[in-house]
GROMACS .gro file of C-alpha atoms in nm:
model
  194
    1MET     CA    1   0.781   0.886  -0.223
    2GLY     CA    2   0.671   0.532  -0.310
    3ASP     CA    3   0.604   0.188  -0.166
    4ILE     CA    4   0.845  -0.006   0.055
    5ILE     CA    5   0.764  -0.374   0.109
    6ILE     CA    6   0.927  -0.538   0.411
    7ALA     CA    7   0.962  -0.911   0.474
    8LEU     CA    8   0.988  -1.006   0.842
    9TYR     CA    9   1.210  -1.283   0.979
   10ASN     CA   10   1.065  -1.577   1.172
   11GLU     CA   11   1.399  -1.604   1.357
   12THR     CA   12   1.300  -1.294   1.558
   13PRO     CA   13   0.941  -1.379   1.661
   14LEU     CA   14   0.907  -1.117   1.936
   15HIS     CA   15   1.000  -0.836   1.698
   16ARG     CA   16   0.799  -0.984   1.410
   17ASP     CA   17   0.481  -1.014   1.616
   18ASN     CA   18   0.530  -0.675   1.780
   19PHE     CA   19   0.574  -0.506   1.440
   20LEU     CA   20   0.267  -0.679   1.294
   21SER     CA   21   0.062  -0.577   1.597
   22HIS     CA   22   0.152  -0.209   1.548
   23VAL     CA   23   0.075  -0.230   1.176
   24GLU     CA   24  -0.267  -0.385   1.250
   25LYS     CA   25  -0.345  -0.106   1.500
   26GLY     CA   26  -0.242   0.164   1.251
   27ASP     CA   27   0.035   0.293   1.478
   28TYR     CA   28   0.269   0.364   1.186
   29ASN     CA   29   0.020   0.560   0.977
   30GLY     CA   30   0.125   0.924   0.961
   31VAL     CA   31   0.460   0.891   1.143
   32LEU     CA   32   0.759   1.082   1.012
   33PHE     CA   33   1.088   0.952   0.887
   34HIS     CA   34   1.234   1.163   1.166
   35ARG     CA   35   1.602   1.063   1.140
   36VAL     CA   36   1.776   1.030   0.806
   37ILE     CA   37   2.152   0.990   0.768
   38LYS     CA   38   2.303   0.958   0.421
   39ASP     CA   39   2.499   0.636   0.362
   40PHE     CA   40   2.375   0.504   0.698
   41MET     CA   41   1.999   0.458   0.752
   42ILE     CA   42   1.647   0.602   0.759
   43GLN     CA   43   1.449   0.583   1.085
   44THR     CA   44   1.075   0.602   1.154
   45GLY     CA   45   0.811   0.464   1.388
   46ASP     CA   46   0.793   0.732   1.659
   47PRO     CA   47   0.419   0.772   1.730
   48THR     CA   48   0.479   1.118   1.877
   49THR     CA   49   0.566   1.244   1.525
   50ARG     CA   50   0.215   1.188   1.391
   51PRO     CA   51   0.016   1.498   1.298
   52PRO     CA   52  -0.197   1.631   1.588
   53GLU     CA   53  -0.522   1.503   1.438
   54MET     CA   54  -0.380   1.146   1.430
   55LYS     CA   55  -0.223   1.128   1.776
   56TYR     CA   56  -0.358   0.874   2.023
   57PRO     CA   57  -0.418   0.963   2.387
   58ASN     CA   58  -0.182   0.677   2.489
   59THR     CA   59   0.104   0.773   2.255
   60PRO     CA   60   0.362   0.828   2.534
   61LYS     CA   61   0.287   0.480   2.677
   62VAL     CA   62   0.334   0.316   2.338
   63SER     CA   63   0.665   0.494   2.278
   64ASP     CA   64   0.796   0.381   2.620
   65GLN     CA   65   0.737   0.008   2.557
   66LYS     CA   66   1.033  -0.222   2.491
   67VAL     CA   67   1.096  -0.557   2.320
   68PRO     CA   68   1.369  -0.793   2.450
   69ALA     CA   69   1.673  -0.813   2.222
   70GLU     CA   70   1.681  -1.099   1.969
   71PHE     CA   71   2.029  -1.110   1.818
   72VAL     CA   72   2.062  -1.382   1.554
   73PHE     CA   73   2.418  -1.313   1.450
   74PRO     CA   74   2.586  -1.420   1.225
   75LYS     CA   75   2.276  -1.524   1.029
   76LEU     CA   76   2.117  -1.178   1.056
   77PHE     CA   77   2.346  -0.880   1.029
   78HIS     CA   78   2.334  -0.514   0.923
   79ARG     CA   79   2.378  -0.553   0.548
   80LYS     CA   80   2.218  -0.298   0.315
   81GLY     CA   81   1.841  -0.330   0.306
   82VAL     CA   82   1.777  -0.490   0.644
   83VAL     CA   83   1.523  -0.359   0.894
   84ALA     CA   84   1.630  -0.330   1.257
   85ALA     CA   85   1.483  -0.200   1.581
   86ALA     CA   86   1.599   0.131   1.720
   87ARG     CA   87   1.678   0.152   2.090
   88GLU     CA   88   1.816   0.370   2.364
   89GLY     CA   89   2.190   0.366   2.431
   90ASP     CA   90   2.374   0.116   2.649
   91GLU     CA   91   2.415   0.363   2.936
   92VAL     CA   92   2.037   0.361   3.004
   93ASN     CA   93   1.959   0.029   2.834
   94PRO     CA   94   2.232  -0.227   2.912
   95GLU     CA   95   2.005  -0.516   2.805
   96ARG     CA   96   1.987  -0.354   2.457
   97MET     CA   97   1.609  -0.385   2.453
   98SER     CA   98   1.443  -0.250   2.140
   99SER     CA   99   1.192   0.029   2.101
  100ALA     CA  100   0.847  -0.123   2.053
  101THR     CA  101   0.774   0.106   1.758
  102GLN     CA  102   1.085   0.275   1.618
  103PHE     CA  103   1.285   0.101   1.349
  104TYR     CA  104   1.538   0.182   1.080
  105ILE     CA  105   1.625   0.058   0.735
  106VAL     CA  106   1.996   0.020   0.664
  107VAL     CA  107   2.145   0.192   0.362
  108GLY     CA  108   2.508   0.189   0.466
  109LYS     CA  109   2.798   0.185   0.226
  110ARG     CA  110   3.052  -0.062   0.098
  111ARG     CA  111   3.351  -0.116   0.326
  112ALA     CA  112   3.715  -0.181   0.249
  113GLU     CA  113   3.903  -0.453   0.438
  114TRP     CA  114   4.098  -0.199   0.644
  115GLU     CA  115   3.769  -0.034   0.748
  116LEU     CA  116   3.624  -0.367   0.851
  117ASP     CA  117   3.936  -0.436   1.060
  118ARG     CA  118   3.885  -0.107   1.243
  119ILE     CA  119   3.511  -0.169   1.282
  120GLN     CA  120   3.578  -0.520   1.415
  121ASN     CA  121   3.785  -0.363   1.693
  122ARG     CA  122   3.489  -0.140   1.787
  123ILE     CA  123   3.246  -0.434   1.775
  124SER     CA  124   3.478  -0.650   1.988
  125GLU     CA  125   3.499  -0.377   2.249
  126ALA     CA  126   3.120  -0.323   2.253
  127THR     CA  127   3.036  -0.696   2.268
  128ASN     CA  128   3.323  -0.829   2.481
  129GLY     CA  129   3.460  -1.012   2.178
  130GLU     CA  130   3.140  -1.212   2.122
  131ILE     CA  131   3.066  -1.076   1.772
  132VAL     CA  132   3.319  -1.157   1.500
  133LEU     CA  133   3.262  -1.065   1.136
  134THR     CA  134   3.296  -1.388   0.939
  135PRO     CA  135   3.469  -1.392   0.599
  136GLU     CA  136   3.125  -1.422   0.435
  137ILE     CA  137   2.988  -1.123   0.624
  138ARG     CA  138   3.299  -0.918   0.543
  139GLU     CA  139   3.255  -1.006   0.175
  140THR     CA  140   2.892  -0.887   0.187
  141TYR     CA  141   2.991  -0.558   0.351
  142GLY     CA  142   3.255  -0.509   0.083
  143ARG     CA  143   3.024  -0.600  -0.207
  144ILE     CA  144   2.684  -0.446  -0.114
  145GLY     CA  145   2.749  -0.246   0.202
  146GLY     CA  146   2.577  -0.194   0.533
  147THR     CA  147   2.644  -0.075   0.888
  148PRO     CA  148   2.867  -0.340   1.047
  149HIS     CA  149   2.940  -0.141   1.363
  150LEU     CA  150   2.582  -0.214   1.481
  151ASP     CA  151   2.611  -0.594   1.463
  152GLY     CA  152   2.531  -0.779   1.785
  153GLN     CA  153   2.395  -0.461   1.944
  154TYR     CA  154   2.067  -0.389   1.761
  155THR     CA  155   1.806  -0.648   1.660
  156VAL     CA  156   1.773  -0.710   1.287
  157PHE     CA  157   1.420  -0.841   1.222
  158GLY     CA  158   1.342  -0.800   0.852
  159GLU     CA  159   1.454  -0.679   0.513
  160VAL     CA  160   1.330  -0.466   0.226
  161PHE     CA  161   1.171  -0.703  -0.024
  162ALA     CA  162   1.088  -0.426  -0.274
  163GLY     CA  163   1.130  -0.049  -0.278
  164MET     CA  164   1.497  -0.005  -0.195
  165ASP     CA  165   1.497   0.276  -0.452
  166VAL     CA  166   1.245   0.457  -0.229
  167VAL     CA  167   1.466   0.400   0.076
  168GLU     CA  168   1.763   0.545  -0.112
  169ALA     CA  169   1.558   0.846  -0.225
  170ILE     CA  170   1.457   0.916   0.136
  171GLN     CA  171   1.815   0.886   0.262
  172SER     CA  172   1.929   1.134  -0.003
  173THR     CA  173   1.691   1.405   0.115
  174GLU     CA  174   1.830   1.725   0.266
  175THR     CA  175   1.840   1.733   0.647
  176ASP     CA  176   1.917   1.978   0.925
  177ASP     CA  177   2.203   1.949   1.177
  178SER     CA  178   2.003   1.696   1.384
  179ASN     CA  179   1.945   1.466   1.082
  180HIS     CA  180   1.579   1.563   1.054
  181PRO     CA  181   1.458   1.601   0.692
  182LEU     CA  182   1.385   1.962   0.598
  183GLN     CA  183   1.063   1.845   0.433
  184ASP     CA  184   0.828   1.611   0.615
  185ILE     CA  185   0.839   1.256   0.481
  186ARG     CA  186   0.567   1.040   0.634
  187VAL     CA  187   0.451   0.681   0.629
  188ILE     CA  188   0.111   0.729   0.468
  189LYS     CA  189  -0.019   0.383   0.551
  190ALA     CA  190   0.133   0.056   0.670
  191GLU     CA  191  -0.056  -0.262   0.594
  192ILE     CA  192   0.001  -0.636   0.603
  193LEU     CA  193   0.018  -0.804   0.264
  194LYS     CA  194  -0.109  -1.161   0.256
   0.00000   0.00000   0.00000
């Protein structure tokens, strides 16, 4: 559907280096955007979604690897256009460790003050009151949008530098009841730009 260029943050070196390692090995080539939710995010990076001719013998091992959480809140938060690591839920992953390969790009939507108040209550409960949306962050969520309810719980490690129109086109695609696009949308090739 087009090119998406991602800039990675040096503030999250474990995630940055892990992502670059998978790009260098070609682990993202051929993977599906397997989870797409309108006004929320697009998710990819699951090596088990590659076509059969591209699957590696060690795919299950790669998909089981984890990266320790690197929360850099309030500097890095879930505003529209950021890239964050997917992970398993708190009940099986209380350390909130990230998937070594799966990631999502935030689309989100703009939030009214009353919505942010409600979301802050959810965040406070999930983070024992450690994550508080600052006035500046609230202004960003109101002006450009994002997914504030994920702050302090999922590692943000990059942002879309160019190609947000492609991200928005992907998130607008028709999906089934499990948020899987009806038509396959794949990463054709991921490469490091110097």
